Coordinates of C-alpha atoms and ligand atoms in Angstrom, one line a residue:
M1 CA 0.1 -0.2 0.0
L2 CA 1.1 3.6 -0.7
A3 CA 1.2 6.0 2.3
E4 CA 0.1 8.9 0.2
P5 CA -2.1 8.9 -2.8
R6 CA -0.2 9.8 -5.9
I7 CA -3.1 11.4 -7.5
P8 CA -6.1 12.6 -5.2
F9 CA -9.6 12.8 -6.5
N10 CA -9.6 16.6 -5.6
R11 CA -7.2 19.1 -4.4
S12 CA -8.0 22.7 -3.7
S13 CA -5.2 25.3 -5.0
I14 CA -4.7 29.2 -5.2
E15 CA -5.7 30.5 -8.5
G16 CA -4.9 34.1 -8.1
K17 CA -4.6 36.8 -5.4
E18 CA -6.7 34.8 -2.5
L19 CA -4.0 35.2 0.0
E20 CA -3.3 38.7 -0.5
Y21 CA -7.0 39.7 -0.3
I22 CA -7.4 37.7 2.9
A23 CA -4.5 39.7 4.4
Q24 CA -6.1 42.9 3.3
T25 CA -9.5 42.0 4.7
V26 CA -7.9 41.1 8.1
A27 CA -5.6 44.1 8.1
H28 CA -8.8 46.3 7.4
G29 CA -10.0 45.1 10.9
Q30 CA -13.5 43.9 9.7
I31 CA -14.1 40.3 8.8
A32 CA -17.6 39.7 9.3
G33 CA -19.8 39.5 6.2
N34 CA -21.9 41.7 3.8
Q35 CA -19.1 44.1 3.0
G36 CA -15.8 44.5 1.2
Y37 CA -15.0 41.4 -0.6
S38 CA -18.5 40.0 -0.2
L39 CA -20.0 42.8 -2.0
R40 CA -17.2 42.5 -4.7
C41 CA -18.1 38.8 -5.2
Q42 CA -21.9 39.5 -5.5
Q43 CA -21.1 42.3 -8.0
L44 CA -19.2 39.9 -10.0
L45 CA -21.9 37.4 -10.1
K46 CA -24.5 40.0 -10.7
S47 CA -22.9 41.6 -13.7
T48 CA -21.5 38.5 -15.4
L49 CA -24.6 36.5 -15.0
G50 CA -27.1 39.2 -15.4
V51 CA -29.1 38.2 -12.4
A52 CA -31.3 40.9 -10.3
E53 CA -29.4 40.0 -7.1
A54 CA -26.4 37.6 -5.8
L55 CA -26.1 36.8 -2.1
A56 CA -23.1 35.4 -0.6
T57 CA -24.1 32.6 1.6
T58 CA -22.3 30.1 4.0
S59 CA -23.0 27.2 1.7
C60 CA -25.2 26.1 -1.1
T61 CA -27.1 24.1 1.3
H62 CA -28.0 27.2 3.1
A63 CA -29.0 29.0 -0.2
L64 CA -31.4 26.0 -0.7
E65 CA -32.8 26.4 2.9
M66 CA -33.2 30.3 1.9
A67 CA -34.9 29.3 -1.3
A68 CA -37.4 26.8 0.5
L69 CA -38.2 29.8 2.9
L70 CA -38.5 32.3 0.3
I71 CA -41.1 30.2 -1.9
G72 CA -43.2 29.6 1.3
I73 CA -42.7 25.8 1.4
K74 CA -45.0 24.3 4.1
P75 CA -46.0 20.9 5.5
G76 CA -47.9 19.0 2.7
D77 CA -46.3 20.6 -0.2
E78 CA -44.6 18.6 -2.8
V79 CA -41.1 19.4 -4.4
I80 CA -40.1 17.5 -7.3
I81 CA -36.4 16.6 -7.1
P82 CA -34.1 14.2 -9.2
T83 CA -33.2 11.3 -7.2
F84 CA -29.6 11.5 -8.3
T85 CA -28.3 14.4 -6.6
F86 CA -26.5 15.5 -3.3
V87 CA -29.0 15.2 -0.2
S88 CA -28.9 18.9 0.2
T89 CA -31.2 19.4 -2.9
A90 CA -34.0 17.5 -0.8
N91 CA -33.0 18.3 2.8
A92 CA -33.6 21.9 2.5
F93 CA -37.4 21.3 1.4
A94 CA -37.7 18.5 3.7
L95 CA -36.8 20.6 6.6
R96 CA -39.9 22.8 6.0
G97 CA -42.0 19.8 5.9
A98 CA -42.2 19.3 2.1
Q99 CA -42.6 15.8 0.8
P100 CA -39.6 15.2 -1.9
V101 CA -41.2 13.6 -5.1
F102 CA -38.2 12.0 -6.6
C103 CA -37.8 12.0 -10.3
D104 CA -35.7 9.7 -12.4
I105 CA -32.9 10.8 -14.8
R106 CA -32.3 10.7 -18.5
P107 CA -29.8 8.0 -19.3
D108 CA -27.8 10.5 -21.5
T109 CA -27.0 13.5 -19.5
L110 CA -28.0 12.1 -16.2
N111 CA -30.2 15.1 -15.7
M112 CA -33.8 15.1 -14.5
D113 CA -36.0 13.4 -17.0
E114 CA -38.2 16.4 -18.1
E115 CA -40.9 14.0 -19.2
A116 CA -41.1 12.5 -15.8
V117 CA -41.4 15.9 -14.2
S118 CA -44.5 16.8 -16.1
A119 CA -45.9 13.3 -15.3
L120 CA -45.3 13.9 -11.5
I121 CA -47.1 17.3 -11.1
T122 CA -50.0 17.2 -8.8
D123 CA -52.2 20.1 -7.2
R124 CA -49.7 20.1 -4.4
T125 CA -46.6 20.5 -6.3
K126 CA -44.9 24.0 -5.0
A127 CA -41.5 23.7 -6.8
I128 CA -39.4 21.9 -9.2
V129 CA -35.6 21.6 -8.4
P130 CA -33.5 20.9 -11.6
V131 CA -29.7 20.1 -10.8
H132 CA -27.5 20.8 -13.8
Y133 CA -25.7 17.5 -13.2
A134 CA -21.8 17.8 -14.1
G135 CA -22.6 21.3 -15.3
V136 CA -24.5 20.5 -18.3
G137 CA -27.9 22.0 -18.4
C138 CA -31.2 20.2 -17.8
E139 CA -33.8 20.5 -20.6
M140 CA -35.0 23.9 -19.4
D141 CA -37.3 24.7 -22.2
S142 CA -39.5 22.0 -21.3
I143 CA -39.3 22.1 -17.3
L144 CA -40.1 25.8 -17.7
E145 CA -43.1 25.3 -19.7
T146 CA -44.2 22.8 -17.2
A147 CA -43.7 25.0 -14.2
N148 CA -45.2 28.2 -15.9
R149 CA -48.4 26.4 -17.1
R150 CA -49.1 25.7 -13.4
G151 CA -47.6 28.6 -11.6
I152 CA -44.9 26.4 -9.9
A153 CA -41.4 27.8 -8.8
I154 CA -38.3 26.8 -10.2
V155 CA -35.3 26.7 -7.9
E156 CA -32.1 25.5 -9.8
D157 CA -29.7 23.6 -7.7
N158 CA -26.5 25.1 -9.8
A159 CA -23.9 23.7 -7.6
H160 CA -22.0 22.0 -10.6
G161 CA -23.0 24.6 -13.2
L162 CA -21.6 27.9 -12.5
F163 CA -20.7 29.6 -15.9
G164 CA -22.4 26.9 -17.8
K165 CA -25.2 27.6 -20.3
Y166 CA -28.1 26.1 -21.8
K167 CA -29.0 27.5 -25.4
G168 CA -26.8 30.3 -24.9
K169 CA -28.2 31.3 -21.5
W170 CA -26.3 31.2 -18.1
L171 CA -27.4 28.3 -15.9
G172 CA -28.7 29.7 -12.6
T173 CA -30.9 32.3 -14.6
F174 CA -33.7 30.1 -15.5
G175 CA -35.5 29.8 -12.0
G176 CA -36.9 32.6 -9.9
L177 CA -34.0 31.4 -7.5
A178 CA -30.7 29.4 -8.0
T179 CA -28.0 28.0 -5.8
Q180 CA -24.3 28.2 -6.1
S181 CA -21.7 26.1 -4.1
F182 CA -18.1 27.1 -3.4
H183 CA -17.2 24.0 -1.5
E184 CA -13.8 22.8 -2.1
T185 CA -14.9 20.1 -4.5
K186 CA -16.5 22.7 -6.8
N187 CA -14.6 24.5 -9.7
I188 CA -14.4 27.8 -7.7
T189 CA -14.0 27.7 -4.1
C190 CA -13.5 29.2 -0.7
G191 CA -13.6 26.0 1.3
E192 CA -17.1 26.2 2.3
G193 CA -19.5 28.7 0.7
G194 CA -22.4 29.5 -1.5
A195 CA -24.5 31.9 -3.1
L196 CA -28.2 32.5 -3.8
L197 CA -28.9 34.0 -7.3
I198 CA -32.2 35.8 -7.6
N199 CA -33.8 36.3 -10.8
D200 CA -37.1 37.3 -9.5
Q201 CA -36.7 41.0 -8.1
A202 CA -39.8 40.1 -5.8
Y203 CA -37.5 37.9 -3.6
V204 CA -34.7 40.3 -3.1
E205 CA -35.8 42.0 0.1
R206 CA -37.0 39.1 2.1
A207 CA -33.9 37.2 1.1
E208 CA -31.5 39.8 2.6
V209 CA -33.8 39.6 5.8
L210 CA -33.6 35.8 6.0
R211 CA -30.0 35.7 5.6
E212 CA -29.6 38.3 8.6
K213 CA -31.2 36.2 11.2
G214 CA -34.6 37.7 10.3
T215 CA -33.9 41.3 10.8
N216 CA -33.8 44.1 8.5
R217 CA -30.1 44.8 9.2
S218 CA -29.3 45.2 5.5
R219 CA -31.7 47.9 5.2
F220 CA -30.4 49.7 8.3
F221 CA -26.8 49.5 6.9
R222 CA -28.0 51.2 3.8
G223 CA -29.8 53.9 5.8
Q224 CA -33.2 52.9 4.7
V225 CA -34.5 52.5 8.5
D226 CA -33.3 54.1 11.5
K227 CA -33.0 51.0 13.7
Y228 CA -32.9 47.4 12.9
T229 CA -35.1 44.6 14.5
W230 CA -36.6 41.2 14.2
V231 CA -39.1 41.3 11.2
D232 CA -39.2 37.8 9.8
L233 CA -38.1 34.2 10.0
G234 CA -34.2 33.8 9.5
S235 CA -31.0 32.2 10.3
S236 CA -27.3 33.2 10.0
Y237 CA -26.6 32.6 6.4
V238 CA -24.0 35.4 5.7
M239 CA -20.5 34.6 4.2
S240 CA -17.6 35.7 6.3
D241 CA -15.4 38.4 4.4
V242 CA -12.3 36.3 5.0
L243 CA -13.7 33.4 3.0
A244 CA -15.3 36.2 0.3
A245 CA -11.7 37.6 0.1
F246 CA -10.5 33.8 -0.8
L247 CA -13.5 33.5 -3.3
F248 CA -13.1 36.8 -4.9
G249 CA -9.5 35.9 -5.6
Q250 CA -10.8 32.9 -7.5
L251 CA -13.8 34.4 -9.0
E252 CA -12.0 37.3 -10.6
V253 CA -10.2 34.7 -12.8
W254 CA -13.2 32.4 -13.4
E255 CA -12.5 32.4 -17.0
E256 CA -8.7 30.9 -16.6
V257 CA -10.1 28.5 -14.1
Q258 CA -12.7 27.4 -16.6
E259 CA -10.0 27.1 -19.4
K260 CA -8.0 24.8 -17.2
R261 CA -10.9 22.6 -16.5
R262 CA -11.8 22.7 -20.3
R263 CA -8.5 21.3 -21.2
I264 CA -8.5 18.6 -18.6
W265 CA -11.9 17.4 -19.8
H266 CA -11.0 17.3 -23.4
R267 CA -7.7 15.6 -22.7
Y268 CA -9.5 12.8 -20.9
A269 CA -12.2 12.7 -23.5
Q270 CA -9.5 12.2 -26.3
G271 CA -7.3 10.0 -24.2
L272 CA -10.1 7.6 -23.3
T273 CA -12.3 7.4 -26.4
D274 CA -10.8 4.2 -28.0
W275 CA -10.2 2.4 -24.7
S276 CA -13.9 3.1 -23.9
H277 CA -15.2 1.7 -27.2
A278 CA -13.1 -1.3 -26.9
Q279 CA -14.3 -1.9 -23.2
G280 CA -18.0 -1.2 -23.4
V281 CA -17.4 2.0 -21.1
R282 CA -19.6 5.2 -21.9
L283 CA -18.0 8.8 -21.5
P284 CA -20.2 11.9 -20.6
H285 CA -22.6 13.1 -23.0
V286 CA -23.0 16.8 -23.8
P287 CA -25.7 17.8 -26.0
E288 CA -24.9 20.5 -28.7
H289 CA -27.1 23.2 -27.4
C290 CA -25.4 23.0 -23.9
D291 CA -22.0 24.8 -23.0
Q292 CA -21.0 22.6 -19.9
A293 CA -19.2 24.0 -16.8
Y294 CA -16.5 21.4 -16.9
H295 CA -17.5 20.3 -13.3
M296 CA -16.4 16.5 -13.5
F297 CA -15.3 13.8 -15.8
Y298 CA -17.2 10.5 -15.2
L299 CA -17.3 7.1 -16.8
L300 CA -19.9 4.8 -17.0
L301 CA -18.6 1.2 -16.6
P302 CA -20.6 -1.9 -18.1
D303 CA -21.9 -3.0 -14.4
G304 CA -21.3 -2.6 -10.7
S305 CA -18.8 -5.1 -10.2
S306 CA -16.4 -3.7 -13.0
R307 CA -17.0 -0.3 -11.5
D308 CA -15.8 -1.4 -8.1
R309 CA -12.9 -3.4 -9.6
F310 CA -12.1 -0.1 -11.4
I311 CA -11.8 1.9 -8.4
A312 CA -9.8 -0.7 -6.5
F313 CA -7.5 -1.0 -9.7
L314 CA -6.7 2.7 -9.8
K315 CA -6.4 2.8 -6.0
Q316 CA -3.6 0.3 -6.1
R317 CA -1.7 2.4 -8.4
G318 CA -2.0 5.6 -6.3
I319 CA -5.0 6.9 -8.1
Y320 CA -8.2 8.1 -6.4
S321 CA -11.4 7.7 -8.4
V322 CA -14.5 8.0 -6.4
F323 CA -18.5 7.3 -7.2
H324 CA -21.7 9.1 -6.2
Y325 CA -24.9 9.4 -5.7
I326 CA -27.0 6.7 -3.6
P327 CA -30.2 7.6 -5.3
L328 CA -32.1 9.6 -2.6
H329 CA -35.4 7.7 -3.0
S330 CA -33.5 4.6 -1.9
S331 CA -31.8 6.1 0.9
P332 CA -33.0 5.8 4.6
M333 CA -34.2 9.2 4.9
G334 CA -35.4 9.7 1.4
S335 CA -37.6 6.6 1.5
Q336 CA -38.9 7.5 4.7
L337 CA -39.8 11.3 3.6
G338 CA -40.1 11.0 0.0
V339 CA -41.9 9.1 -2.7
A340 CA -40.9 8.0 -6.1
P341 CA -44.3 7.2 -7.9
L342 CA -42.7 6.3 -11.2
G343 CA -39.8 4.5 -9.8
C344 CA -36.3 5.6 -10.7
P345 CA -34.8 2.6 -12.6
V346 CA -32.3 4.8 -14.5
A347 CA -30.8 6.3 -11.6
T348 CA -30.5 3.0 -9.7
D349 CA -28.8 1.5 -12.8
I350 CA -26.3 4.5 -13.1
S351 CA -25.5 4.9 -9.6
E352 CA -23.9 1.2 -9.7
R353 CA -21.7 2.1 -12.8
L354 CA -20.6 5.5 -12.3
V355 CA -17.0 6.5 -11.5
R356 CA -15.5 10.1 -11.3
L357 CA -11.8 10.5 -12.3
P358 CA -9.4 12.9 -10.4
F359 CA -10.3 16.4 -11.9
Y360 CA -9.0 19.6 -10.3
N361 CA -7.7 22.9 -11.4
Q362 CA -4.0 22.1 -10.9
L363 CA -4.2 18.7 -12.3
T364 CA -0.8 18.6 -14.2
Q365 CA -0.7 17.2 -17.6
E366 CA 1.9 14.8 -16.4
D367 CA -0.3 13.5 -13.7
Q368 CA -3.4 13.2 -16.0
D369 CA -1.4 11.3 -18.7
F370 CA -0.5 9.0 -15.6
V371 CA -4.2 8.4 -14.9
I372 CA -5.0 8.0 -18.6
E373 CA -2.4 5.4 -19.1
K374 CA -3.5 3.5 -16.0
V375 CA -7.2 3.6 -17.0
Q376 CA -6.3 2.2 -20.3
C377 CA -4.6 -0.8 -19.0
F378 CA -8.1 -1.6 -17.2
Q379 CA -10.1 -4.4 -18.6
T380 CA -13.8 -4.5 -18.0
R381 CA -14.1 -8.2 -18.6
C382 CA -11.7 -10.2 -16.4
Ligands
PLP401 C1 -21.9 20.4 -3.4 C2 -23.5 20.3 -3.8 C3 -24.1 20.8 -2.8 C4 -24.0 21.4 -1.4 O1 -23.1 22.4 -1.6 P1 -22.6 22.9 -0.1 O2 -22.1 24.3 -0.6 O3 -21.6 22.1 0.4 O4 -23.7 23.3 0.8 C5 -25.7 20.9 -3.2 N1 -26.1 20.1 -4.2 C6 -25.2 19.8 -5.2 C7 -25.7 19.1 -6.4 C8 -23.8 19.6 -5.0 O5 -23.1 19.0 -5.6

């Protein structure tokens, strides 16, 4: 056994002036949130994406919790969520008493199946939560049409999709609300962090209140009220300016980060095409009308046993690959709180066969070639 993995699955990195900016905010003597670098991060997201407002938060999970509060989720409501996603997508709504209605995924993009979405709508459906898996856009034309016809809210969980586009429009700008993650496993990071993107102006004022423990503190600091007080529900969802300083150092070079990831993604795709054809392995599918965000590179092995052998094979060679997600409808909490009226056979199958290769901004060509070379030695049939 090797003591250290030669190539980890993920590794965070310095992309620009993160440390300089942290030193500046600390020297300035004010490190709480909603000032300085936090405002600069928000402004950058707002002007780049063209959203009505962007609020930096402690995590994507918390931004999702804010979204559930903002759209007034209450016990008995139903929320349509892909089963193939991270737990936070469902938890945020379940915390408010909603029943997750789990939707299967498309076998090509692994995004929520838009036809299943329309079949799962009931009179109690309050929201649809598309997750742009791997940063490839869901079929938003169809999902928007379904939602708009019934007056149902859309909250995009865009944790994977920052700076990706669907039919030329930024991911995160389709729903009334969208959420971003800056967790260390995401393209752009500050360790732990997130953002709530607001496309519908009507949510802005209340979102500021929810984020500030249910107080009108933001209005107070803008001089719009002469004292601040408790006016609504809320929690502590503001990102510290120390983290925002780190985040701004990455966000201001987002195009360079995305270019690095674009190269890594295509190098994998080119290096593994022949091997994948010979071995019955499927590479990621990106439709023509989607500009992906280059969040991950996954492989679909022919079956669960070859996938498990693959992970062990790479690990023996010092390369860490991982799988995800246990479909939420089959998890202990998801099966207790949620329902999957149409079943989710595609997600169940994909979940057993998917593996993600090492993918991080500073993955060197040399290391990536080593990964590709070892993958090419793997035989799916033993
Ligand atoms: C990472 C992730 C989250 C949670 O992000 P945090 O910032 O860690 O709360 C939510 N949804 C999806 C799809 C994710 O990948």
